Amino acid sequence: MSTKERILNEALRLFSKKGYSEVYVGDIAAAVGIKAPSLYKHYKGKQEIFDSCVEKFYERMTQIRNGLLLPDTPSSQASYEATDLNQIIEFAIGLFMFYWKDEVAANFRKMLMIERYRNQDLNKIYEDLFVNGAVQHEETIFSALITAGFIKKEDPHVIALRFYTPIYYLLQKYDTHPEQENEAKEELISMVTEFCETYKG
């Protein structure tokens, strides 16, 4: 791993524990094991490090979403028509585990949770990624599933809320209990199964 990558990883780890505003360039350099002047050879300052963390998160999120079984857009109609319960469950688990355990996503989310009450710009990023934006993404998927006949013809926004709310709730419940992965998955599977029984077309 290059020094530049180590700086980014250590910065994100520190941001997730203290928040962006309480971490200084010297803290990041010390965590990496270099002097602060050496850090400036790779980044202009803390803001550029933060911007790189945002970019890294979006890259990671795109990779994960592309790897999940449900397509991101309604363009692949045949894929939606072939959707089954197991795919919905795997999609939910994949999304949950990404937000909960992925090193980049989890640390980025925790940093934003700390900072959202201090910084309106960071609060907007948090809401775009983990509140409104997340629901809008699921709404796009469920709109396509409604068109494909897999989901009942009901309000896709409400359906997206019903699907995403358990994921968000379980993140809050298990965030400080990483050892309870099996329990979290079992609870999520139960919720998603009930969701599919309610909305299956």
GROMACS .gro file of C-alpha atoms in nm:
model
  201
    1MET     CA    1   0.000   0.000   0.000
    2SER     CA    2   0.139   0.339  -0.100
    3THR     CA    3   0.194   0.619   0.149
    4LYS     CA    4  -0.085   0.817  -0.017
    5GLU     CA    5  -0.329   0.528   0.034
    6ARG     CA    6  -0.217   0.485   0.396
    7ILE     CA    7  -0.278   0.855   0.458
    8LEU     CA    8  -0.631   0.821   0.323
    9ASN     CA    9  -0.708   0.506   0.524
   10GLU     CA   10  -0.571   0.646   0.851
   11ALA     CA   11  -0.748   0.978   0.798
   12LEU     CA   12  -1.081   0.804   0.742
   13ARG     CA   13  -1.027   0.587   1.050
   14LEU     CA   14  -0.953   0.895   1.262
   15PHE     CA   15  -1.246   1.088   1.112
   16SER     CA   16  -1.478   0.800   1.204
   17LYS     CA   17  -1.369   0.813   1.570
   18LYS     CA   18  -1.338   1.188   1.633
   19GLY     CA   19  -1.519   1.353   1.345
   20TYR     CA   20  -1.364   1.557   1.067
   21SER     CA   21  -1.343   1.880   1.263
   22GLU     CA   22  -1.149   1.726   1.556
   23VAL     CA   23  -0.875   1.564   1.349
   24TYR     CA   24  -0.567   1.762   1.245
   25VAL     CA   25  -0.305   1.703   0.979
   26GLY     CA   26  -0.051   1.624   1.250
   27ASP     CA   27  -0.280   1.351   1.387
   28ILE     CA   28  -0.306   1.190   1.045
   29ALA     CA   29   0.068   1.209   0.985
   30ALA     CA   30   0.140   1.053   1.326
   31ALA     CA   31  -0.105   0.769   1.257
   32VAL     CA   32   0.072   0.697   0.928
   33GLY     CA   33   0.415   0.724   1.092
   34ILE     CA   34   0.540   1.023   0.896
   35LYS     CA   35   0.608   1.389   0.967
   36ALA     CA   36   0.343   1.648   0.875
   37PRO     CA   37   0.563   1.807   0.605
   38SER     CA   38   0.588   1.468   0.435
   39LEU     CA   39   0.209   1.443   0.426
   40TYR     CA   40   0.191   1.769   0.230
   41LYS     CA   41   0.389   1.600  -0.047
   42HIS     CA   42   0.078   1.389  -0.113
   43TYR     CA   43  -0.211   1.619  -0.017
   44LYS     CA   44  -0.245   1.997   0.004
   45GLY     CA   45  -0.424   1.972   0.336
   46LYS     CA   46  -0.708   1.815   0.532
   47GLN     CA   47  -0.976   1.933   0.291
   48GLU     CA   48  -0.810   1.755  -0.001
   49ILE     CA   49  -0.780   1.441   0.211
   50PHE     CA   50  -1.150   1.466   0.292
   51ASP     CA   51  -1.239   1.518  -0.075
   52SER     CA   52  -1.038   1.207  -0.161
   53CYS     CA   53  -1.227   1.014   0.110
   54VAL     CA   54  -1.556   1.120  -0.052
   55GLU     CA   55  -1.428   1.008  -0.392
   56LYS     CA   56  -1.308   0.677  -0.250
   57PHE     CA   57  -1.645   0.614  -0.087
   58TYR     CA   58  -1.836   0.678  -0.410
   59GLU     CA   59  -1.601   0.449  -0.603
   60ARG     CA   60  -1.648   0.176  -0.343
   61MET     CA   61  -2.026   0.223  -0.339
   62THR     CA   62  -2.041   0.193  -0.719
   63GLN     CA   63  -1.837  -0.127  -0.707
   64ILE     CA   64  -2.063  -0.278  -0.443
   65ARG     CA   65  -2.388  -0.178  -0.613
   66ASN     CA   66  -2.264  -0.318  -0.943
   67GLY     CA   67  -2.185  -0.642  -0.765
   68LEU     CA   68  -2.529  -0.679  -0.607
   69LEU     CA   69  -2.780  -0.903  -0.783
   70LEU     CA   70  -3.044  -0.642  -0.857
   71PRO     CA   71  -2.965  -0.403  -1.141
   72ASP     CA   72  -2.927  -0.033  -1.067
   73THR     CA   73  -3.157   0.097  -1.340
   74PRO     CA   74  -3.481  -0.020  -1.499
   75SER     CA   75  -3.306  -0.080  -1.831
   76SER     CA   76  -3.256  -0.453  -1.772
   77GLN     CA   77  -3.622  -0.552  -1.777
   78ALA     CA   78  -3.552  -0.924  -1.816
   79SER     CA   79  -3.339  -0.920  -1.501
   80TYR     CA   80  -3.627  -0.770  -1.301
   81GLU     CA   81  -3.877  -1.020  -1.437
   82ALA     CA   82  -3.652  -1.303  -1.319
   83THR     CA   83  -3.617  -1.164  -0.967
   84ASP     CA   84  -3.703  -1.395  -0.676
   85LEU     CA   85  -3.715  -1.374  -0.296
   86ASN     CA   86  -3.358  -1.496  -0.251
   87GLN     CA   87  -3.229  -1.217  -0.473
   88ILE     CA   88  -3.415  -0.957  -0.271
   89ILE     CA   89  -3.271  -1.103   0.050
   90GLU     CA   90  -2.918  -1.112  -0.092
   91PHE     CA   91  -2.956  -0.755  -0.212
   92ALA     CA   92  -3.067  -0.640   0.134
   93ILE     CA   93  -2.787  -0.828   0.310
   94GLY     CA   94  -2.528  -0.698   0.064
   95LEU     CA   95  -2.641  -0.340   0.114
   96PHE     CA   96  -2.656  -0.378   0.493
   97MET     CA   97  -2.313  -0.541   0.519
   98PHE     CA   98  -2.160  -0.276   0.295
   99TYR     CA   99  -2.286   0.008   0.514
  100TRP     CA  100  -2.204  -0.180   0.834
  101LYS     CA  101  -1.875  -0.367   0.781
  102ASP     CA  102  -1.703  -0.232   0.470
  103GLU     CA  103  -1.399  -0.044   0.602
  104VAL     CA  104  -1.444   0.255   0.373
  105ALA     CA  105  -1.823   0.279   0.392
  106ALA     CA  106  -1.854   0.216   0.766
  107ASN     CA  107  -1.587   0.469   0.861
  108PHE     CA  108  -1.723   0.727   0.617
  109ARG     CA  109  -2.075   0.680   0.754
  110LYS     CA  110  -1.960   0.710   1.115
  111MET     CA  111  -1.767   1.027   1.039
  112LEU     CA  112  -2.073   1.183   0.880
  113MET     CA  113  -2.291   1.079   1.174
  114ILE     CA  114  -2.059   1.269   1.408
  115GLU     CA  115  -2.031   1.574   1.187
  116ARG     CA  116  -2.390   1.609   1.067
  117TYR     CA  117  -2.480   1.809   1.380
  118ARG     CA  118  -2.180   2.041   1.341
  119ASN     CA  119  -2.162   2.100   0.968
  120GLN     CA  120  -2.459   2.151   0.737
  121ASP     CA  121  -2.257   2.058   0.428
  122LEU     CA  122  -2.159   1.724   0.578
  123ASN     CA  123  -2.514   1.671   0.700
  124LYS     CA  124  -2.633   1.713   0.342
  125ILE     CA  125  -2.385   1.448   0.226
  126TYR     CA  126  -2.510   1.218   0.504
  127GLU     CA  127  -2.873   1.266   0.405
  128ASP     CA  128  -2.796   1.226   0.035
  129LEU     CA  129  -2.613   0.899   0.095
  130PHE     CA  130  -2.788   0.734   0.387
  131VAL     CA  131  -3.135   0.890   0.413
  132ASN     CA  132  -3.308   1.057   0.118
  133GLY     CA  133  -3.060   0.943  -0.147
  134ALA     CA  134  -3.072   0.582  -0.030
  135VAL     CA  135  -3.453   0.578  -0.042
  136GLN     CA  136  -3.453   0.736  -0.389
  137HIS     CA  137  -3.216   0.467  -0.512
  138GLU     CA  138  -3.440   0.191  -0.377
  139GLU     CA  139  -3.745   0.369  -0.520
  140THR     CA  140  -3.591   0.342  -0.868
  141ILE     CA  141  -3.539  -0.030  -0.821
  142PHE     CA  142  -3.886  -0.098  -0.687
  143SER     CA  143  -4.049   0.110  -0.959
  144ALA     CA  144  -3.887  -0.126  -1.208
  145LEU     CA  145  -3.995  -0.430  -1.004
  146ILE     CA  146  -4.353  -0.298  -1.009
  147THR     CA  147  -4.334  -0.262  -1.388
  148ALA     CA  148  -4.200  -0.617  -1.413
  149GLY     CA  149  -4.491  -0.746  -1.202
  150PHE     CA  150  -4.275  -0.871  -0.915
  151ILE     CA  151  -4.406  -0.606  -0.673
  152LYS     CA  152  -4.767  -0.493  -0.626
  153LYS     CA  153  -4.870  -0.170  -0.795
  154GLU     CA  154  -4.845   0.056  -0.493
  155ASP     CA  155  -4.655   0.378  -0.422
  156PRO     CA  156  -4.288   0.295  -0.495
  157HIS     CA  157  -4.171   0.560  -0.250
  158VAL     CA  158  -4.360   0.398   0.037
  159ILE     CA  159  -4.235   0.055  -0.070
  160ALA     CA  160  -3.877   0.185  -0.076
  161LEU     CA  161  -3.923   0.326   0.274
  162ARG     CA  162  -4.058  -0.007   0.398
  163PHE     CA  163  -3.757  -0.186   0.248
  164TYR     CA  164  -3.483   0.053   0.358
  165THR     CA  165  -3.610   0.138   0.709
  166PRO     CA  166  -3.516  -0.203   0.858
  167ILE     CA  167  -3.167  -0.173   0.710
  168TYR     CA  168  -3.123   0.171   0.865
  169TYR     CA  169  -3.269   0.052   1.196
  170LEU     CA  170  -3.042  -0.252   1.213
  171LEU     CA  171  -2.737  -0.035   1.143
  172GLN     CA  172  -2.822   0.167   1.452
  173LYS     CA  173  -2.893  -0.145   1.657
  174TYR     CA  174  -2.579  -0.341   1.567
  175ASP     CA  175  -2.326  -0.066   1.490
  176THR     CA  176  -2.155  -0.110   1.826
  177HIS     CA  177  -2.196  -0.489   1.825
  178PRO     CA  178  -1.995  -0.608   1.522
  179GLU     CA  179  -1.966  -0.955   1.673
  180GLN     CA  180  -2.343  -1.011   1.635
  181GLU     CA  181  -2.333  -1.051   1.258
  182ASN     CA  182  -2.539  -1.373   1.252
  183GLU     CA  183  -2.813  -1.221   1.468
  184ALA     CA  184  -2.824  -0.910   1.250
  185LYS     CA  185  -2.852  -1.114   0.931
  186GLU     CA  186  -3.125  -1.336   1.076
  187GLU     CA  187  -3.326  -1.033   1.182
  188LEU     CA  188  -3.284  -0.871   0.841
  189ILE     CA  189  -3.384  -1.188   0.656
  190SER     CA  190  -3.699  -1.208   0.868
  191MET     CA  191  -3.788  -0.847   0.791
  192VAL     CA  192  -3.719  -0.878   0.418
  193THR     CA  193  -3.917  -1.202   0.395
  194GLU     CA  194  -4.215  -1.033   0.561
  195PHE     CA  195  -4.169  -0.738   0.324
  196CYS     CA  196  -4.180  -0.964   0.018
  197GLU     CA  197  -4.485  -1.150   0.148
  198THR     CA  198  -4.660  -0.815   0.184
  199TYR     CA  199  -4.565  -0.663  -0.151
  200LYS     CA  200  -4.508  -0.960  -0.384
  201GLY     CA  201  -4.711  -0.917  -0.701
   0.00000   0.00000   0.00000
